[in-house]
mmCIF file of C-alpha atoms in Angstrom:
data_model
loop_
_atom_site.group_PDB
_atom_site.id
_atom_site.type_symbol
_atom_site.label_atom_id
_atom_site.label_comp_id
_atom_site.label_asym_id
_atom_site.label_seq_id
_atom_site.Cartn_x
_atom_site.Cartn_y
_atom_site.Cartn_z
ATOM 1 C CA UNK I 19 125.332 95.077 122.303
ATOM 2 C CA UNK I 20 125.480 94.713 118.463
ATOM 3 C CA UNK I 21 125.430 97.742 116.086
ATOM 4 C CA UNK I 22 122.401 97.887 114.050
ATOM 5 C CA UNK I 23 123.191 97.890 110.394
ATOM 6 C CA UNK I 24 121.304 100.691 108.179
ATOM 7 C CA UNK I 25 118.657 99.642 105.610
ATOM 8 C CA UNK I 26 116.873 101.466 102.655
ATOM 9 C CA UNK I 27 113.476 101.474 102.072
ATOM 10 C CA UNK I 28 112.113 101.196 98.629
ATOM 11 C CA UNK I 29 108.850 101.548 96.973
ATOM 12 C CA UNK I 30 108.461 98.879 94.103
ATOM 13 C CA UNK I 31 106.946 100.818 90.914
ATOM 14 C CA UNK I 32 103.928 98.880 90.098
ATOM 15 C CA UNK I 33 104.934 98.411 86.377
ATOM 16 C CA UNK I 34 107.889 96.249 88.470
ATOM 17 C CA UNK I 35 105.997 94.597 90.657
ATOM 18 C CA UNK I 36 105.741 91.383 88.772
ATOM 19 C CA UNK I 37 109.436 91.087 88.242
ATOM 20 C CA UNK I 38 110.046 91.605 92.321
ATOM 21 C CA UNK I 39 107.128 89.612 93.591
ATOM 22 C CA UNK I 40 108.947 86.301 93.365
ATOM 23 C CA UNK I 41 111.465 87.288 95.590
ATOM 24 C CA UNK I 42 109.050 88.325 98.002
ATOM 25 C CA UNK I 43 105.958 86.022 97.716
ATOM 26 C CA UNK I 44 107.235 83.279 99.979
ATOM 27 C CA UNK I 45 108.062 85.988 102.763
ATOM 28 C CA UNK I 46 104.418 87.131 102.354
ATOM 29 C CA UNK I 47 103.033 83.669 102.505
ATOM 30 C CA UNK I 48 104.286 83.130 106.009
ATOM 31 C CA UNK I 49 102.065 85.688 107.324
ATOM 32 C CA UNK I 50 98.857 83.740 105.669
ATOM 33 C CA UNK I 51 100.035 80.119 106.999
ATOM 34 C CA UNK I 52 100.081 81.785 110.389
ATOM 35 C CA UNK I 53 96.518 82.613 110.219
ATOM 36 C CA UNK I 54 97.442 86.399 110.200
ATOM 37 C CA UNK I 55 95.644 88.563 107.987
ATOM 38 C CA UNK I 56 92.173 89.212 106.624
ATOM 39 C CA UNK I 57 92.884 88.936 102.884
ATOM 40 C CA UNK I 58 94.254 85.902 101.014
ATOM 41 C CA UNK I 59 97.875 86.052 99.163
ATOM 42 C CA UNK I 60 96.101 85.972 95.732
ATOM 43 C CA UNK I 61 94.069 89.057 96.960
ATOM 44 C CA UNK I 62 97.300 90.775 97.728
ATOM 45 C CA UNK I 63 99.405 89.702 94.342
ATOM 46 C CA UNK I 64 95.945 91.221 92.456
ATOM 47 C CA UNK I 65 96.157 94.493 94.382
ATOM 48 C CA UNK I 66 99.676 95.013 93.926
ATOM 49 C CA UNK I 67 99.639 94.055 90.231
ATOM 50 C CA UNK I 68 96.695 96.233 89.500
ATOM 51 C CA UNK I 69 98.315 98.881 91.467
ATOM 52 C CA UNK I 70 95.803 99.194 94.219
ATOM 53 C CA UNK I 71 98.458 98.509 96.712
ATOM 54 C CA UNK I 72 102.111 99.291 96.748
ATOM 55 C CA UNK I 73 104.892 96.622 97.656
ATOM 56 C CA UNK I 74 107.617 98.120 99.652
ATOM 57 C CA UNK I 75 111.019 96.422 100.442
ATOM 58 C CA UNK I 76 113.255 96.785 103.285
ATOM 59 C CA UNK I 77 116.567 95.929 101.883
ATOM 60 C CA UNK I 78 120.177 96.036 103.771
ATOM 61 C CA UNK I 79 122.291 99.416 103.094
ATOM 62 C CA UNK I 80 123.705 97.950 99.684
ATOM 63 C CA UNK I 81 120.434 96.615 98.649
ATOM 64 C CA UNK I 82 121.873 92.811 98.438
ATOM 65 C CA UNK I 83 119.436 91.308 100.531
ATOM 66 C CA UNK I 84 115.540 91.702 101.009
ATOM 67 C CA UNK I 85 115.174 91.949 104.962
ATOM 68 C CA UNK I 86 111.528 92.578 104.651
ATOM 69 C CA UNK I 87 108.518 93.732 102.600
ATOM 70 C CA UNK I 88 105.161 95.095 103.228
ATOM 71 C CA UNK I 89 101.968 96.365 101.230
ATOM 72 C CA UNK I 90 100.174 99.592 101.604
ATOM 73 C CA UNK I 91 96.956 100.818 100.371
ATOM 74 C CA UNK I 92 95.211 104.058 100.667
ATOM 75 C CA UNK I 93 91.684 104.056 101.672
ATOM 76 C CA UNK I 94 89.345 107.135 101.639
ATOM 77 C CA UNK I 95 87.794 107.975 104.920
ATOM 78 C CA UNK I 96 84.235 109.279 105.576
ATOM 79 C CA UNK I 97 85.851 112.562 106.747
ATOM 80 C CA UNK I 98 86.772 113.033 103.219
ATOM 81 C CA UNK I 99 90.736 112.503 103.801
ATOM 82 C CA UNK I 100 92.704 109.655 103.181
ATOM 83 C CA UNK I 101 94.659 106.789 105.254
ATOM 84 C CA UNK I 102 97.528 104.682 104.389
ATOM 85 C CA UNK I 103 97.165 101.323 105.759
ATOM 86 C CA UNK I 104 99.702 98.581 106.026
ATOM 87 C CA UNK I 105 97.862 95.456 104.782
ATOM 88 C CA UNK I 106 100.714 93.082 104.884
ATOM 89 C CA UNK I 107 104.362 92.930 106.346
ATOM 90 C CA UNK I 108 106.572 90.261 106.526
ATOM 91 C CA UNK I 109 110.468 89.740 107.290
ATOM 92 C CA UNK I 110 113.306 89.057 109.219
ATOM 93 C CA UNK I 111 116.014 90.441 111.184
ATOM 94 C CA UNK I 112 113.355 92.630 112.456
ATOM 95 C CA UNK I 113 115.830 94.974 114.477
ATOM 96 C CA UNK I 114 117.371 96.151 111.680
ATOM 97 C CA UNK I 115 113.996 97.986 110.106
#
């Protein structure tokens, strides 16, 4: 059995999302090409750039390679509480993250 390497989870600050987006756009587009997801990649991009959603990266432990990315959004519930929804998730080497 192969050892699973460590990975790091990083939340991209909204102010730097435009800088990081080109590195993950193709990975995120893949979920929409498969017909998975309720939004479009354009909706996702707009939400992340506006700060309505957060962009997360899972990188190798040295932060040399992006293994996966996801977006999350806080949603207000009728109960008055909030929930965090993962709105998109894509990547490679899933066993590592």
